[in-house]
Coordinates of C-alpha atoms and ligand atoms in Angstrom, one line a residue:
M15 CA 4.8 4.0 31.0
S16 CA 2.5 3.6 28.1
E17 CA 3.2 6.7 26.0
M18 CA 6.6 5.4 25.0
T19 CA 5.7 1.8 24.2
N20 CA 2.8 3.2 22.2
M21 CA 5.2 5.3 20.2
S22 CA 5.6 4.0 16.7
A23 CA 8.9 2.6 15.5
F24 CA 9.2 5.7 13.3
E25 CA 8.7 8.0 16.4
I26 CA 11.0 6.0 18.6
A27 CA 13.9 6.1 16.1
E28 CA 13.4 9.8 15.5
S29 CA 13.3 10.6 19.3
V30 CA 16.3 8.4 20.1
N31 CA 18.3 10.0 17.3
N32 CA 17.4 13.5 18.3
Q33 CA 18.0 12.6 22.0
T34 CA 14.5 13.3 23.3
V35 CA 14.4 9.8 24.8
T36 CA 17.0 7.2 25.4
A37 CA 17.0 3.7 23.8
T38 CA 17.4 2.3 27.3
S39 CA 14.2 3.9 28.6
V40 CA 12.2 2.7 25.6
V41 CA 13.5 -0.8 25.8
E42 CA 13.1 -1.0 29.6
K43 CA 9.4 -0.1 29.1
S44 CA 8.9 -2.7 26.3
L45 CA 10.6 -5.4 28.5
A46 CA 8.5 -4.5 31.5
L47 CA 5.3 -4.8 29.4
A48 CA 6.5 -8.1 27.9
E49 CA 7.1 -9.5 31.4
A50 CA 3.9 -8.2 32.8
L51 CA 1.7 -9.5 30.0
N52 CA 3.3 -12.8 29.3
S53 CA 1.5 -14.8 32.0
K54 CA -1.7 -13.8 30.2
L55 CA -0.8 -13.8 26.6
N56 CA 2.1 -16.4 26.3
A57 CA 3.3 -14.3 23.3
F58 CA 7.0 -14.7 24.2
L59 CA 9.0 -17.9 24.5
A60 CA 12.1 -15.9 25.5
I61 CA 12.5 -12.4 26.8
D62 CA 16.1 -11.2 26.6
R63 CA 16.2 -8.5 29.3
E64 CA 20.0 -8.6 29.7
G65 CA 20.8 -8.7 26.0
A66 CA 18.3 -6.0 25.1
L67 CA 19.4 -3.6 27.7
R68 CA 23.1 -4.2 26.7
A69 CA 22.2 -3.4 23.1
A70 CA 20.2 -0.3 24.1
A71 CA 23.1 1.0 26.1
K72 CA 25.3 0.6 23.1
V73 CA 22.8 2.6 21.0
D74 CA 22.8 5.3 23.6
S75 CA 26.5 5.4 23.8
I76 CA 26.8 5.8 20.0
I77 CA 24.3 8.7 20.2
A78 CA 26.3 10.2 23.2
S79 CA 29.5 10.2 21.1
G80 CA 27.8 12.0 18.2
G81 CA 27.3 8.9 16.0
S82 CA 24.1 7.7 14.4
P83 CA 23.0 4.2 15.3
G84 CA 20.6 3.8 12.3
R85 CA 17.1 4.0 11.0
L86 CA 15.6 1.8 13.7
A87 CA 17.6 3.3 16.6
G88 CA 16.3 2.0 19.9
V89 CA 13.2 0.3 18.4
P90 CA 12.3 -2.8 20.4
I91 CA 11.6 -5.7 18.0
A92 CA 10.4 -9.3 18.6
L93 CA 11.5 -12.2 16.4
K94 CA 9.3 -15.2 15.7
D95 CA 11.1 -18.1 17.3
N96 CA 12.0 -19.7 14.0
M97 CA 14.6 -17.0 13.3
C98 CA 18.1 -17.3 14.7
K99 CA 19.9 -14.9 17.0
V100 CA 23.2 -15.9 18.6
G101 CA 22.9 -16.6 22.3
L102 CA 19.1 -17.0 22.4
P103 CA 17.4 -20.4 22.0
T104 CA 15.5 -21.1 18.8
T105 CA 12.8 -23.6 19.5
C106 CA 10.4 -23.3 16.6
G107 CA 7.7 -24.0 19.2
S108 CA 8.9 -27.6 19.2
R109 CA 10.2 -30.0 21.8
I110 CA 12.7 -31.3 19.3
L111 CA 14.7 -28.1 19.4
Q112 CA 14.5 -27.6 23.1
G113 CA 17.9 -26.3 24.3
W114 CA 19.3 -25.5 20.9
I115 CA 21.1 -22.2 20.7
P116 CA 22.1 -21.2 17.2
P117 CA 25.7 -20.3 16.6
Y118 CA 24.8 -17.7 14.0
D119 CA 22.5 -14.8 13.3
A120 CA 19.7 -14.8 10.7
T121 CA 20.4 -12.2 8.0
V122 CA 17.3 -10.3 9.2
T123 CA 18.6 -10.2 12.8
K124 CA 21.9 -8.8 11.5
L125 CA 20.2 -6.2 9.3
L126 CA 17.8 -5.0 12.1
E127 CA 20.6 -4.7 14.6
S128 CA 22.9 -2.9 12.1
E129 CA 20.2 -0.2 12.0
G130 CA 20.0 0.1 15.8
A131 CA 17.0 -2.1 16.5
I132 CA 16.9 -4.0 19.8
I133 CA 15.7 -7.6 19.8
V134 CA 13.7 -8.0 23.0
G135 CA 12.7 -11.6 22.6
K136 CA 11.5 -14.5 20.6
T137 CA 7.8 -15.1 20.0
N138 CA 5.5 -18.1 20.2
L139 CA 4.4 -20.0 17.1
D140 CA 2.7 -23.1 15.9
E141 CA 5.3 -25.8 15.9
F142 CA 7.6 -25.3 12.9
A143 CA 5.1 -22.7 11.7
M144 CA 2.5 -25.3 10.9
G145 CA -0.9 -24.1 11.9
S146 CA -3.3 -21.1 11.9
S147 CA -4.0 -20.5 15.6
T148 CA -0.7 -20.9 17.6
E149 CA -2.4 -23.8 19.4
N150 CA 0.1 -26.2 17.9
S151 CA 3.0 -24.8 20.0
A152 CA 4.6 -27.3 22.3
Y153 CA 4.8 -24.4 24.8
G154 CA 1.1 -23.7 25.1
P155 CA -1.1 -21.4 23.0
T156 CA -0.7 -17.6 22.6
L157 CA -3.9 -15.7 23.3
N158 CA -5.4 -12.8 21.4
P159 CA -5.1 -9.6 23.4
V160 CA -8.4 -8.3 22.0
D161 CA -10.3 -11.2 23.5
L162 CA -8.4 -13.7 25.7
T163 CA -10.9 -16.5 24.9
R164 CA -9.8 -16.4 21.2
V165 CA -6.8 -17.4 19.2
P166 CA -4.4 -14.8 17.7
G167 CA -4.2 -16.7 14.5
G168 CA -1.1 -18.4 13.4
S169 CA 1.5 -19.5 12.9
S170 CA 3.1 -16.2 13.9
G171 CA 0.6 -15.7 16.7
G172 CA 3.1 -14.5 19.3
S173 CA 4.4 -11.8 17.0
A174 CA 0.9 -10.5 16.1
S175 CA -0.2 -10.7 19.7
S176 CA 2.8 -8.8 21.0
V177 CA 2.3 -5.9 18.5
A178 CA -1.4 -5.8 19.1
A179 CA -0.8 -5.5 22.9
G180 CA 1.6 -2.7 22.3
I181 CA 4.6 -4.6 23.8
V182 CA 6.7 -3.9 20.7
P183 CA 5.9 -1.6 17.8
V184 CA 7.3 -4.1 15.3
A185 CA 7.8 -7.9 15.2
L186 CA 8.9 -10.2 12.5
G187 CA 7.0 -13.3 11.3
S188 CA 7.3 -15.8 8.6
D189 CA 4.6 -16.6 6.0
T190 CA 4.4 -19.9 4.1
G191 CA 0.7 -20.0 3.5
G192 CA -0.6 -17.0 5.4
S193 CA 1.2 -17.0 8.8
I194 CA 1.9 -13.3 8.8
R195 CA -1.3 -12.0 7.2
Q196 CA -3.9 -14.2 8.9
P197 CA -2.7 -13.5 12.5
A198 CA -2.3 -9.8 11.6
S199 CA -6.0 -9.8 10.5
L200 CA -7.2 -11.6 13.6
C201 CA -5.3 -9.3 16.0
G202 CA -5.9 -6.0 14.1
V203 CA -2.4 -5.1 13.0
V204 CA -0.5 -4.7 9.7
G205 CA 1.2 -7.8 8.4
V206 CA 3.3 -8.0 5.3
K207 CA 4.4 -11.0 3.2
P208 CA 7.0 -9.6 0.7
T209 CA 7.7 -11.1 -2.7
Y210 CA 9.4 -14.5 -2.5
G211 CA 13.1 -13.7 -2.6
R212 CA 12.8 -10.1 -1.3
V213 CA 14.0 -10.9 2.2
S214 CA 16.8 -13.4 2.9
R215 CA 15.7 -16.7 4.5
Y216 CA 19.1 -17.3 5.9
G217 CA 18.7 -18.2 9.5
L218 CA 15.0 -18.8 9.2
V219 CA 14.4 -22.5 10.1
A220 CA 12.9 -23.9 6.9
F221 CA 9.3 -25.2 6.7
A222 CA 8.6 -25.2 3.0
S223 CA 11.5 -23.5 1.3
S224 CA 9.8 -22.6 -2.0
L225 CA 7.1 -20.7 0.0
D226 CA 8.7 -19.3 3.2
Q227 CA 9.1 -15.6 3.4
I228 CA 9.9 -13.3 6.3
G229 CA 8.0 -10.0 6.9
P230 CA 7.0 -7.4 9.5
F231 CA 4.0 -6.9 11.8
S232 CA 3.3 -3.4 13.0
S233 CA 0.5 -1.1 14.2
S234 CA 1.0 1.4 11.4
V235 CA 1.7 1.0 7.7
M236 CA 4.7 3.3 8.0
D237 CA 6.4 1.0 10.5
S238 CA 6.1 -2.0 8.2
A239 CA 7.4 0.1 5.3
L240 CA 10.4 1.2 7.4
T241 CA 11.1 -2.3 8.6
L242 CA 10.8 -4.0 5.2
E243 CA 13.2 -1.3 3.8
V244 CA 15.7 -2.5 6.3
I245 CA 15.4 -6.2 6.0
A246 CA 14.9 -6.5 2.2
G247 CA 17.8 -7.1 -0.1
F248 CA 20.1 -9.5 -1.8
D249 CA 21.9 -12.0 0.3
L250 CA 24.6 -14.3 -1.0
K251 CA 23.6 -16.7 1.8
D252 CA 20.1 -17.3 0.3
S253 CA 20.3 -18.5 -3.3
T254 CA 16.7 -17.6 -3.9
S255 CA 17.1 -13.9 -2.8
Y256 CA 16.5 -11.3 -5.5
D257 CA 19.3 -9.1 -6.7
E258 CA 17.0 -6.2 -7.4
Q259 CA 16.5 -2.9 -5.6
M260 CA 13.2 -2.3 -3.9
G261 CA 11.8 1.2 -4.4
S262 CA 11.1 3.3 -1.3
L263 CA 8.0 2.1 0.5
S264 CA 7.8 4.9 3.0
A265 CA 7.7 7.4 0.1
Q266 CA 4.4 5.9 -1.0
K267 CA 2.6 7.6 1.9
G268 CA 0.3 10.3 0.6
L269 CA 0.7 9.3 -3.1
S270 CA -2.6 9.3 -5.0
V271 CA -4.4 6.1 -5.9
E272 CA -6.4 7.9 -8.6
G273 CA -6.7 5.9 -11.7
L274 CA -5.2 2.8 -10.0
R275 CA -7.1 -0.3 -11.2
V276 CA -8.1 -2.5 -8.3
G277 CA -9.6 -6.0 -8.6
M278 CA -11.7 -7.6 -5.9
V279 CA -11.1 -11.3 -6.2
T280 CA -14.5 -13.1 -6.5
E281 CA -13.3 -16.5 -5.3
F282 CA -11.9 -15.1 -2.0
V283 CA -15.1 -13.2 -1.3
E284 CA -17.3 -16.2 -1.9
G285 CA -16.5 -18.3 1.1
S286 CA -16.1 -15.5 3.6
D287 CA -18.3 -14.4 6.4
L288 CA -20.8 -11.6 5.7
E289 CA -19.2 -9.1 8.1
V290 CA -15.8 -9.8 6.5
V291 CA -17.2 -9.2 3.0
S292 CA -18.9 -6.0 4.1
A293 CA -15.6 -4.6 5.5
L294 CA -14.0 -5.4 2.2
R295 CA -16.8 -3.6 0.3
D296 CA -16.3 -0.6 2.6
A297 CA -12.6 -0.6 1.7
A298 CA -13.5 -0.8 -2.0
N299 CA -15.9 2.1 -1.6
A300 CA -13.2 4.1 0.2
L301 CA -10.8 3.4 -2.7
T302 CA -13.4 4.4 -5.2
S303 CA -13.9 7.7 -3.5
L304 CA -10.2 8.3 -3.7
G305 CA -10.3 7.9 -7.4
A306 CA -9.3 4.2 -7.8
D307 CA -11.2 2.1 -10.3
V308 CA -12.5 -0.9 -8.5
V309 CA -13.8 -3.9 -10.4
E310 CA -14.7 -7.5 -9.5
I311 CA -12.3 -10.0 -11.0
S312 CA -12.5 -13.8 -11.1
I313 CA -9.3 -16.0 -10.8
P314 CA -10.9 -19.5 -10.8
E315 CA -7.4 -21.2 -10.5
T316 CA -7.0 -19.9 -7.0
K317 CA -9.7 -22.4 -5.8
L318 CA -7.1 -25.1 -6.3
G319 CA -4.6 -23.3 -4.0
L320 CA -5.4 -25.1 -0.8
S321 CA -5.1 -28.6 -2.4
A322 CA -1.8 -27.9 -4.1
Y323 CA -0.4 -26.3 -1.0
Y324 CA -1.2 -29.3 1.2
L325 CA 0.9 -31.4 -1.1
I326 CA 3.8 -29.1 -1.8
A327 CA 4.2 -27.7 1.7
P328 CA 4.2 -31.0 3.5
A329 CA 6.5 -32.5 0.8
E330 CA 9.1 -29.8 1.4
A331 CA 8.6 -30.0 5.1
S332 CA 9.1 -33.8 5.2
S333 CA 12.5 -33.2 3.5
N334 CA 13.5 -30.1 5.6
L335 CA 12.6 -31.8 8.9
A336 CA 14.7 -34.9 8.2
R337 CA 17.6 -33.0 9.8
F338 CA 16.1 -33.3 13.3
D339 CA 17.5 -36.7 14.1
G340 CA 18.6 -36.6 17.7
V341 CA 22.2 -36.1 16.6
R342 CA 22.7 -32.5 15.4
F343 CA 20.1 -30.4 17.2
G344 CA 18.3 -30.2 20.5
L345 CA 16.5 -33.2 21.9
R346 CA 18.0 -36.6 21.9
V347 CA 16.3 -39.7 23.2
E348 CA 18.9 -42.4 23.4
G349 CA 18.2 -45.8 21.8
S350 CA 20.3 -48.9 21.4
N351 CA 21.4 -47.9 17.9
I352 CA 21.3 -44.8 15.7
E353 CA 18.1 -45.8 14.0
E354 CA 16.3 -46.3 17.3
T355 CA 17.7 -43.0 18.6
N356 CA 16.3 -41.4 15.5
V357 CA 12.9 -42.9 15.9
L358 CA 12.6 -42.3 19.6
T359 CA 13.8 -38.7 19.3
R360 CA 11.4 -37.8 16.5
T361 CA 8.5 -39.7 18.2
K362 CA 8.9 -37.7 21.4
G363 CA 10.1 -34.4 19.8
F364 CA 7.5 -33.7 17.2
G365 CA 3.8 -32.9 17.9
A366 CA 0.8 -34.3 16.1
E367 CA 0.4 -31.7 13.4
V368 CA 4.1 -31.9 12.4
K369 CA 3.9 -35.7 12.3
R370 CA 0.8 -35.4 10.1
R371 CA 2.6 -33.2 7.7
I372 CA 5.7 -35.4 7.6
M373 CA 3.6 -38.4 6.8
L374 CA 1.5 -36.5 4.1
G375 CA 4.7 -35.2 2.5
T376 CA 6.5 -38.5 2.6
Y377 CA 3.5 -40.1 0.9
A378 CA 3.2 -37.4 -1.7
L379 CA 6.9 -37.8 -2.6
S380 CA 7.0 -41.6 -2.6
S381 CA 7.8 -43.4 -5.8
G382 CA 4.5 -44.4 -7.5
Y383 CA 2.6 -41.5 -6.0
Y384 CA 5.0 -38.7 -6.9
D385 CA 3.5 -38.1 -10.3
A386 CA -0.1 -38.3 -9.1
Y387 CA 0.4 -36.0 -6.2
Y388 CA 3.6 -33.9 -6.0
A389 CA 4.1 -33.4 -9.7
K390 CA 0.4 -32.7 -10.2
A391 CA 0.5 -30.1 -7.4
Q392 CA 3.4 -28.4 -9.1
Q393 CA 1.4 -28.2 -12.3
V394 CA -1.5 -26.6 -10.4
R395 CA 1.0 -24.1 -9.0
T396 CA 1.8 -23.0 -12.5
L397 CA -1.9 -22.7 -13.3
I398 CA -2.4 -20.4 -10.3
K399 CA 0.5 -18.2 -11.4
S400 CA -1.0 -17.9 -14.8
G401 CA -4.3 -17.0 -13.3
F402 CA -2.7 -14.1 -11.4
E403 CA -0.8 -13.1 -14.6
R404 CA -4.1 -12.8 -16.4
A405 CA -5.7 -10.8 -13.7
Y406 CA -2.7 -8.4 -13.6
Q407 CA -3.2 -7.7 -17.3
Q408 CA -6.5 -6.1 -16.3
V409 CA -5.8 -4.5 -12.9
D410 CA -2.8 -3.1 -11.0
V411 CA -3.5 -4.6 -7.6
L412 CA -6.0 -7.0 -6.0
I413 CA -8.0 -6.8 -2.8
S414 CA -9.7 -9.5 -0.9
P415 CA -10.5 -10.8 2.6
V416 CA -7.4 -12.1 4.5
S417 CA -9.2 -14.7 6.5
P418 CA -12.8 -15.9 5.9
T419 CA -13.6 -15.3 9.6
T420 CA -12.6 -13.1 12.5
A421 CA -10.7 -14.6 15.5
F422 CA -12.2 -18.0 16.5
K423 CA -12.4 -19.4 20.0
L424 CA -9.5 -21.4 21.5
G425 CA -10.1 -25.1 20.8
E426 CA -12.8 -24.4 18.2
K427 CA -10.9 -25.9 15.3
S428 CA -8.0 -27.7 16.9
L429 CA -9.6 -31.1 16.5
D430 CA -10.5 -30.6 12.9
P431 CA -7.4 -30.1 10.8
L432 CA -9.4 -29.4 7.6
A433 CA -11.4 -26.6 9.2
M434 CA -8.1 -25.1 10.4
Y435 CA -6.5 -25.4 7.0
L436 CA -9.5 -23.4 5.5
S437 CA -8.4 -20.4 7.5
D438 CA -5.8 -19.8 4.7
V439 CA -7.8 -20.1 1.5
C440 CA -7.4 -16.4 0.7
T441 CA -3.7 -16.2 1.6
I442 CA -2.1 -19.4 0.2
P443 CA -2.4 -18.6 -3.5
S444 CA 0.1 -15.6 -3.1
N445 CA 2.7 -17.9 -1.6
L446 CA 2.3 -20.4 -4.5
A447 CA 2.7 -17.5 -7.0
G448 CA 5.5 -15.9 -5.0
H449 CA 3.7 -12.6 -5.0
P450 CA 3.6 -10.0 -2.2
A451 CA 0.5 -9.5 -0.2
M452 CA -0.4 -7.8 3.1
S453 CA -3.1 -7.6 5.7
M454 CA -4.4 -4.1 6.5
P455 CA -6.5 -3.8 9.7
Y456 CA -9.7 -2.1 8.4
A457 CA -12.8 -2.7 10.4
L458 CA -14.3 -4.4 13.5
D459 CA -17.1 -7.0 13.5
S460 CA -20.2 -6.8 15.7
K461 CA -18.2 -8.4 18.5
G462 CA -15.4 -5.8 18.3
L463 CA -13.1 -8.3 16.6
P464 CA -10.7 -7.0 14.0
I465 CA -11.2 -7.6 10.3
G466 CA -8.3 -7.2 7.8
V467 CA -8.3 -6.4 4.2
Q468 CA -5.8 -8.2 2.0
I469 CA -3.9 -6.2 -0.6
L470 CA -2.1 -8.3 -3.3
A471 CA 0.3 -7.1 -5.9
P472 CA 2.4 -8.6 -8.7
A473 CA 5.9 -9.8 -7.9
L474 CA 8.3 -7.0 -6.8
R475 CA 5.5 -4.4 -6.6
E476 CA 5.5 -3.9 -2.9
D477 CA 5.5 -0.2 -3.7
L478 CA 2.0 -0.3 -5.3
M479 CA 0.8 -2.5 -2.4
F480 CA 2.0 0.0 0.2
R481 CA 0.6 2.9 -1.8
L482 CA -2.9 1.3 -1.5
A483 CA -2.3 0.4 2.2
F484 CA -1.4 4.0 3.1
A485 CA -4.5 5.2 1.2
L486 CA -6.7 2.8 3.1
E487 CA -5.2 3.6 6.5
G488 CA -7.1 6.9 6.5
S489 CA -10.5 5.3 6.5
S490 CA -9.7 2.3 8.7
T491 CA -11.7 2.1 12.0
G492 CA -8.4 1.9 13.8
A493 CA -7.1 -0.3 16.6
P494 CA -9.5 -2.7 18.4
S495 CA -10.1 -2.2 22.1
L496 CA -8.0 -4.7 24.1
D497 CA -9.3 -7.2 26.6
D498 CA -10.1 -5.6 30.0
S499 CA -7.5 -7.7 31.8
I500 CA -4.8 -6.6 29.4
K501 CA -5.8 -3.0 29.7
E502 CA -5.6 -3.3 33.5
A503 CA -2.2 -5.0 33.4
I504 CA -0.9 -2.2 31.1
N505 CA -2.3 0.5 33.4
R506 CA -0.8 -1.1 36.5
G507 CA 2.6 -1.2 34.8
Ligands
LIG627 N1 -1.6 -22.2 8.2 C1 -0.8 -22.7 7.1 C2 -0.1 -24.0 7.5 O1 -0.5 -24.5 8.5 C3 0.3 -21.7 6.8 C4 1.4 -21.7 7.8 C5 2.5 -20.7 7.5 O2 2.3 -19.7 6.7 N2 3.6 -20.9 8.1 O3 0.7 -24.5 6.8

């Protein structure tokens, strides 16, 4: 079974289009693997066998009648369960949305399907994308396929885990403060947060609207390039989407990085584990040997990122999550009047981390504290942007660690929110600035756990970011070895 599920999205689309394999056979294999591994990984909250096979049959019939189903023909793709697809539940990893089936497709869902991609299921996440380990899901944690005693990172842990295990070549995640890049780093796959506004957020359940962005996970840089080319673009349904063409990303493969000025961000290196820093230095050396000009660069403002983020993100979340009131969506716990219904539903429906954020956000926005907290955080956000602007006058792109550590043990940080929040020190500043950034699997630590390198670029310069990623792919240590029990289950299939 494995040779097809291990095919890249690029290879699948090519083989389906030139009729060397059928979409149905590819999708069948992906579904079988998803089903076989889910009792171990809990990466999927829903597997849509029927819908996926129906969609695959449609792709095959288009091919049979001489048509072309698109650039992602027959490619099995998983969606993080905060993106809508008609007919499938969207839970956001929360009890409060249990049973809610969206009546509309997210723009990304539509775009993927219009190019022949097959949505095989919805992946697990920290409740409402709040977390860095996927342990905050109301439906149990997702495990890291490299080592089942460890977290896959979060909040898009299910998407990262399903790609790392080879269930799907591509999955989508959302990144508000690092939720694509950090799990990509911890699972050893590519993960991309595009420029804010590059990909429509229509149909993505909002967490912090000024920071949220959708992006791909994949095993190869090319597959993320292809996927982002499909999902990027202006959308009337998202007022923050960019009306600007993105240059070809796949065309960046093989382009020289000679003379490219690369800055290694001092502040992100400082708090990171030794092995993580040494992987980054190896990447820097590889780039130097390819002719890039690597220098260290300090952006002191980024140190304020975490504090600003934990005011802005909860403030926006407290407002966005007000809509879950027991009337319009999912769960309803009946009280004797509407206010009581509201309170009972929200008390039962939301988990501890979500409640913590709602309280933090409500406090930061309350009159009397607004100027001291929320307004101040917005000023800091501007400072961070100007810090990046200064850096980009000296260099073309930046590199840094993604996460200060490799994958940690389940339960290791779940009782200490602050320790968990620190997982995102290197990723949050890009969200605050609205810039693109990606995680590129580069090395393994002494335990065999994956280490990612982060590549950051100025707004709308995904092309440069991908050029560097393609260049680094050549010297990366490659995919980590999967946990023995996962390997066994794959071989049994
Ligand atoms: N871990 C961060 C948080 O908990 C970022 C989450 C995200 O990017 N969705 O808010």
